[in-house]
Tab-separated table of C-alpha atoms in Angstrom:
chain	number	residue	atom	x	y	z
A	1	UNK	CA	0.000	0.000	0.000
A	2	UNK	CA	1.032	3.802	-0.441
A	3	UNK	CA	2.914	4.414	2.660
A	4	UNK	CA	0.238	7.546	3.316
A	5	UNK	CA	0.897	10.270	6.585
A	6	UNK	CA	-1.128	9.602	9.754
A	7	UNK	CA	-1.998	12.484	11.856
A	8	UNK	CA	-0.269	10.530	15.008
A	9	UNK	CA	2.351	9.982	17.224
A	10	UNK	CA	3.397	6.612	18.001
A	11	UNK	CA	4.787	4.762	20.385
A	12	UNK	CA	7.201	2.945	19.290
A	13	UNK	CA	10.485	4.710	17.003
A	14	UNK	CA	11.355	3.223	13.706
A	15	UNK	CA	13.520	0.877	12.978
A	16	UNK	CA	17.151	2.234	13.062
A	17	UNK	CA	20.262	0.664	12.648
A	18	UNK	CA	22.102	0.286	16.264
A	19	UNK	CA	25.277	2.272	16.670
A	20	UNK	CA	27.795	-0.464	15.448
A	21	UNK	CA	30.394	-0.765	18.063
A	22	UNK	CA	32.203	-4.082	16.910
A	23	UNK	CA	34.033	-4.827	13.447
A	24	UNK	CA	31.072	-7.057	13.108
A	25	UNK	CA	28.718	-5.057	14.080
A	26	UNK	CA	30.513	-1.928	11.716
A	27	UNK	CA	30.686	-4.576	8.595
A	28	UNK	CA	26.893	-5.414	9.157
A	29	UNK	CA	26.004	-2.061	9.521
A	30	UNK	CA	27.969	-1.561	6.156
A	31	UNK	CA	26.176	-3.998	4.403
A	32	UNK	CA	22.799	-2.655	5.452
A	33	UNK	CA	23.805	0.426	4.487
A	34	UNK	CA	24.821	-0.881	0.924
A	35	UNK	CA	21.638	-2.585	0.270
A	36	UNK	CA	19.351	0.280	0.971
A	37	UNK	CA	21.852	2.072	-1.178
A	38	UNK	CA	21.550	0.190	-3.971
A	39	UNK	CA	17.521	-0.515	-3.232
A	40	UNK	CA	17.303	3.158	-3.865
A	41	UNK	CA	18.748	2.819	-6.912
A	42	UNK	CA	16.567	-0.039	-8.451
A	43	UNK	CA	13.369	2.336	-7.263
A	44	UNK	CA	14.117	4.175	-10.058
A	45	UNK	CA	14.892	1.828	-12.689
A	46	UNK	CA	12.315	-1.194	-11.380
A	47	UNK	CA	10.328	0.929	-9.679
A	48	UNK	CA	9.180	-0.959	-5.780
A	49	UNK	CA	7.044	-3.303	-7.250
A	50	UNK	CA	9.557	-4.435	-9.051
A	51	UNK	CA	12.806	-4.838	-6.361
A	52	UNK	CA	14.524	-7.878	-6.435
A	53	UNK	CA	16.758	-9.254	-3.060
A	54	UNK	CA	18.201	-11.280	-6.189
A	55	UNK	CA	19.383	-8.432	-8.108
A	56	UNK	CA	20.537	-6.824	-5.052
A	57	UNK	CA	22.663	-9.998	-4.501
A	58	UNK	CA	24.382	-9.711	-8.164
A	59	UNK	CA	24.958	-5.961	-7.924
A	60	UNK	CA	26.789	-6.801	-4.055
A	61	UNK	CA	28.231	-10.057	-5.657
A	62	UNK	CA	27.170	-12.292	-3.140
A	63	UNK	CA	24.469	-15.090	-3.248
A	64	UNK	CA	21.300	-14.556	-2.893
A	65	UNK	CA	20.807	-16.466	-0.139
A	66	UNK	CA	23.318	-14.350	1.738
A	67	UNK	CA	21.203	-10.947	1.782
A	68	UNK	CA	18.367	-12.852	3.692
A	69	UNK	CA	20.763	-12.437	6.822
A	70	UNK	CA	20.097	-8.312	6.621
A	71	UNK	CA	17.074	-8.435	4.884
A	72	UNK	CA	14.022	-11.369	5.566
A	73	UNK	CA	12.055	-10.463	2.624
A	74	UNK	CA	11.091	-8.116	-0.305
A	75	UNK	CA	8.708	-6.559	2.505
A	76	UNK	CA	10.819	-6.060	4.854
A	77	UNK	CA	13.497	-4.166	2.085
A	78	UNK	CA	10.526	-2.105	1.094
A	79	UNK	CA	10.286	-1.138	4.707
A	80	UNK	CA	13.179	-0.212	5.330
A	81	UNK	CA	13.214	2.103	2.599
A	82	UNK	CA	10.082	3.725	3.395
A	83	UNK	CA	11.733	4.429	7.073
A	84	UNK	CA	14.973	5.714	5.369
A	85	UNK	CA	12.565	7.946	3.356
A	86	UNK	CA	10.674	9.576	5.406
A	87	UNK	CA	14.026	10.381	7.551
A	88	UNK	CA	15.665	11.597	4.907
A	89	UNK	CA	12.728	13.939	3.624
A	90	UNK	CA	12.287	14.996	7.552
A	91	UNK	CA	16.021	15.647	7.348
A	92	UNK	CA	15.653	17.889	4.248
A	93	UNK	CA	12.797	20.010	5.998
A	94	UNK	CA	14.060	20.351	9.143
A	95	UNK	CA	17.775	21.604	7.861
A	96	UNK	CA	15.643	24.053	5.403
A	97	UNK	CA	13.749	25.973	8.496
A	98	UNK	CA	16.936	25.816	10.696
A	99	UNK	CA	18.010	29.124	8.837
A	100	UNK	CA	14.424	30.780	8.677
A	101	UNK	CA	13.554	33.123	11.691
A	102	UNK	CA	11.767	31.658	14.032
A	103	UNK	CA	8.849	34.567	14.022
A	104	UNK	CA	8.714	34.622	10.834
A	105	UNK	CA	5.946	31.682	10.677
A	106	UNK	CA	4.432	32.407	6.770
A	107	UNK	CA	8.343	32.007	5.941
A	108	UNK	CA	8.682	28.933	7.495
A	109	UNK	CA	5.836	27.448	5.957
A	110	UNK	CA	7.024	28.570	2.717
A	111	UNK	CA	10.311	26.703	3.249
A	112	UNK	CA	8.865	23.498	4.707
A	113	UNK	CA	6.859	23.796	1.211
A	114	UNK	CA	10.135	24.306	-0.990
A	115	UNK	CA	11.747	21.728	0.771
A	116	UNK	CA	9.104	19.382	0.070
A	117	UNK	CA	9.376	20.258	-3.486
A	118	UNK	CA	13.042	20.536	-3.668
A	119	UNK	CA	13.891	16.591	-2.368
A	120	UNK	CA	10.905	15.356	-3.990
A	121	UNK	CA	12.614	16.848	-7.796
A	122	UNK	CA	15.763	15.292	-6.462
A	123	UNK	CA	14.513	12.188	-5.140
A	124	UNK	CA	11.325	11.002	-7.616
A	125	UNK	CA	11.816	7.555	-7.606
A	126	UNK	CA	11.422	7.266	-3.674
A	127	UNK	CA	9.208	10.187	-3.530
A	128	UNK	CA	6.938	7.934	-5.495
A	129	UNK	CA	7.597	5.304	-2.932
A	130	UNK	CA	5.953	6.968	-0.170
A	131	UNK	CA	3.250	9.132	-2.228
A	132	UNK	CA	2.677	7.236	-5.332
A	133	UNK	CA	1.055	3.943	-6.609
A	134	UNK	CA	0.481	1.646	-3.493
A	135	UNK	CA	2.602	-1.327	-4.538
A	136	UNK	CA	0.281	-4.360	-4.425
A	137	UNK	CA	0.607	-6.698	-1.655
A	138	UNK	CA	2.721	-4.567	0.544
A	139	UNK	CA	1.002	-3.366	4.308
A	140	UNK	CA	4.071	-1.132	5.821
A	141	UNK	CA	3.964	-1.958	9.387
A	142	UNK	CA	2.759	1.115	11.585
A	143	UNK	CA	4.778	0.912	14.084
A	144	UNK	CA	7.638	1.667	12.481
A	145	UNK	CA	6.821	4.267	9.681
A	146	UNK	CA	4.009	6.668	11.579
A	147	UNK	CA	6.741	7.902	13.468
A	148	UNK	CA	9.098	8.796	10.515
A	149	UNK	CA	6.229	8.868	8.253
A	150	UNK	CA	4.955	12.349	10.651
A	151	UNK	CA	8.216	14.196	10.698
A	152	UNK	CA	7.001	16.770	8.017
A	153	UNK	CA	3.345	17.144	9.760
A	154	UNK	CA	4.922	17.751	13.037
A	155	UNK	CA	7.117	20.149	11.326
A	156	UNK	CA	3.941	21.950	9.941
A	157	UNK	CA	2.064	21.562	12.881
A	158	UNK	CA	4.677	23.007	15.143
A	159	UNK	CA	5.078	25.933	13.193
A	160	UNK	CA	0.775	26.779	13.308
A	161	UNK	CA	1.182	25.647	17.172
A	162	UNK	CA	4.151	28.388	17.295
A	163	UNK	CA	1.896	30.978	15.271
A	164	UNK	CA	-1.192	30.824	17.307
A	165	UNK	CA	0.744	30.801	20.936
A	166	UNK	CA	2.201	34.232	19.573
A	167	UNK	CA	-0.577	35.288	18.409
A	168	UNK	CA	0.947	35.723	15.074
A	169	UNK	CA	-2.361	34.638	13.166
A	170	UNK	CA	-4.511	37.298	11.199
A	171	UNK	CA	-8.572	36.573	11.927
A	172	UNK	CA	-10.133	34.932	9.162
A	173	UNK	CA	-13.867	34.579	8.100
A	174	UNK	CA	-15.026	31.649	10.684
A	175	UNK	CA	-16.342	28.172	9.537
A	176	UNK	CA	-18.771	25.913	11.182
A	177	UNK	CA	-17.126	22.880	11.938
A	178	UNK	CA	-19.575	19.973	12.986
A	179	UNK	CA	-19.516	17.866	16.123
A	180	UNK	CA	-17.398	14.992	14.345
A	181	UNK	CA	-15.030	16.830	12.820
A	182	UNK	CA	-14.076	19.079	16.627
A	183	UNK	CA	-13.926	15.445	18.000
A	184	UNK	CA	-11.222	14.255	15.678
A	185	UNK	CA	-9.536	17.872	15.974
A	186	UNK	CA	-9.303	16.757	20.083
A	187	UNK	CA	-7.397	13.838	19.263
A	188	UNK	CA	-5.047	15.414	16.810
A	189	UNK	CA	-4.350	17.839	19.945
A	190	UNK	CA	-3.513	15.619	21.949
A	191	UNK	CA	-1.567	13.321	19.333
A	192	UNK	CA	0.854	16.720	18.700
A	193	UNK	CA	0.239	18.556	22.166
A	194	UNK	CA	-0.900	21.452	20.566
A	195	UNK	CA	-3.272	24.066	21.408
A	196	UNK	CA	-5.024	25.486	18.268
A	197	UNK	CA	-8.906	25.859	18.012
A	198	UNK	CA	-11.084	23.678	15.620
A	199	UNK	CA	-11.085	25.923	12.674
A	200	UNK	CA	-7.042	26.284	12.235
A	201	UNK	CA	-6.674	22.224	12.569
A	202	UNK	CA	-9.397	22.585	9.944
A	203	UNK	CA	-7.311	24.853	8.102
A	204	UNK	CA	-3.744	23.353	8.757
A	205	UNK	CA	-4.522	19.646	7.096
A	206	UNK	CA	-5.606	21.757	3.919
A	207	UNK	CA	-1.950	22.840	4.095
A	208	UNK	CA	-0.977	19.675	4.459
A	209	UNK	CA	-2.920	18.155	1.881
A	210	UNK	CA	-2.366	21.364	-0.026
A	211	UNK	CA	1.702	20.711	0.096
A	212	UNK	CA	1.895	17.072	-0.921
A	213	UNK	CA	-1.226	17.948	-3.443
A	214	UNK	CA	1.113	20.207	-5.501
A	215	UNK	CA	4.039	18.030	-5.285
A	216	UNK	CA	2.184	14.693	-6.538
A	217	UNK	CA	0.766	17.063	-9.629
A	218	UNK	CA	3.958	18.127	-10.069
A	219	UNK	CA	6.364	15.156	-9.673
A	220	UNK	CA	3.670	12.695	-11.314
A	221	UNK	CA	2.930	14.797	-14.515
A	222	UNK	CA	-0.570	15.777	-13.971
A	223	UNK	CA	0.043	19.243	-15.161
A	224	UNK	CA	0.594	17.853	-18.276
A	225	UNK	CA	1.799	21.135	-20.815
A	226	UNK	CA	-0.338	23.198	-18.791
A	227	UNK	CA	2.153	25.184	-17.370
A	228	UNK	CA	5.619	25.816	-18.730
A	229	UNK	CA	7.267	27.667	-15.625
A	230	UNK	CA	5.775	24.812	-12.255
A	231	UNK	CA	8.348	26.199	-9.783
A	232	UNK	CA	6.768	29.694	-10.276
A	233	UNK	CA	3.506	28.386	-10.480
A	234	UNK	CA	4.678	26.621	-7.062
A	235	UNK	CA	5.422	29.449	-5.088
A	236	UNK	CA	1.958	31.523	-6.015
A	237	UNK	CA	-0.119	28.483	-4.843
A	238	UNK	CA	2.162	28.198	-1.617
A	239	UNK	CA	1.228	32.076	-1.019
A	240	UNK	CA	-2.337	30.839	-1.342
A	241	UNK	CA	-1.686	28.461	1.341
A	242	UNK	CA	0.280	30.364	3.787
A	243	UNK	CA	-2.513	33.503	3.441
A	244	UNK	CA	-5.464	30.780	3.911
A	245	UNK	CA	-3.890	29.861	7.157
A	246	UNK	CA	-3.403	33.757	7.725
A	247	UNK	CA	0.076	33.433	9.344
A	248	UNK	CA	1.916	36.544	10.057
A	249	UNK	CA	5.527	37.626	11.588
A	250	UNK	CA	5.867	38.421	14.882
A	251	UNK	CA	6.928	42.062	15.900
């Protein structure tokens, strides 16, 4: 299945390779390493329905039989790269807003938008892992990819949590949001610890679908010829965002 983002916090962390602190440990690490490496690289040539622990064993130029000690199955490969993923998307972001004022909360939302943009151009193939067709049979586990899977949303979230406690967001034209919907918005506060009222959690997953909207027209094709210049085009529908959420700078 698409590996899709879940408004949650888990319990339990994804699945990380442990510090190596043997030569063993360091050459199994290696190897790991090496096979998500080149799994990466057959994303975009097989695409994940079509990975191969086989292939991976020619291109390492071992047996095939050997990878099944670091990797149990084509499933558990495809989860691993999922995890690895989502890291190194959350990595992208959150380097991207480390240099963006901290007050400044539409310019941070604007960057965690770029960045989005920027890894996803530079990373398709795995982009498409996480966002694209679900690959048929595959269930990623929860357990280990809502954590990494949420690293952008709490990134987002954060930043409207940020916004509203400074009271750095303009008033906007209210909307009636029914019973069911403020229910759901109570659990989302408590997934993220936030504080924001019904309408703005309203408001902030039409960001968030708003963000990864663009990027899947973008990065799948759907524009078609449409549009000849998409990273201006990006940037004028992120200003549509930022201004529905009706985030502001800080004085």
């Amino acid at each position: 299945m698409r590996q899709n983002q879940v408004m949650a916090t888990p319990s339990t962390p994804g699945a990380a390779t442990p510090r190596a602190s043997t030569p063993r440990a360091r050459a199994r690490a290696q190897t790991e390493a090496e096979i998500l490496r080149i799994g990466r690289e057959h994303l975009a040539t097989t695409g994940p329905a079509g990975l191969s622990l086989r292939a991976i064993a020619r291109e390492l130029g071992v047996v095939s039989s050997a990878v099944y000690r670091y990797v149990a199955s084509r499933d558990e490969l495809l989860t691993r790269l999922v995890i690895d993923a989502y890291q190194d998307l959350g990595d992208a972001v959150d380097a991207a807003l480390e240099s963006v004022d901290v007050t400044d909360f539409a310019a941070r939302l604007r960057t965690l938008a770029h960045a989005v943009r920027d890894w996803a151009r530079s990373e398709p193939a795995t982009y498409a892992l996480l966002f694209g067709t679900p690959v048929p049979g595959y269930e990623a586990p929860g357990d280990r990819t809502t954590e990494p899977g949420t690293r952008v949303i709490r990134a987002l979230v954060d930043i409207v949590e940020a916004a509203w406690q400074a009271r750095a967001v303009a008033e906007l034209p209210a909307s009636t949001v029914p019973a069911s919907v403020s229910t759901d918005a109570d659990q989302v506060r408590a997934a993220f610890g936030v504080t924001v009222p019904d309408d703005l959690v309203v408001r902030t997953t039409v960001v968030w679908a708003g963000v990864f909207g663009l990027v899947n027209f973008e990065i799948f094709g759907q524009y078609g010829e449409a549009f000849t210049d998409v990273a201006a085009l990006f940037d004028l529908q992120v200003t549509v965002l930022v201004e529905s959420l009706g985030l502001t700078k800080t004085s």
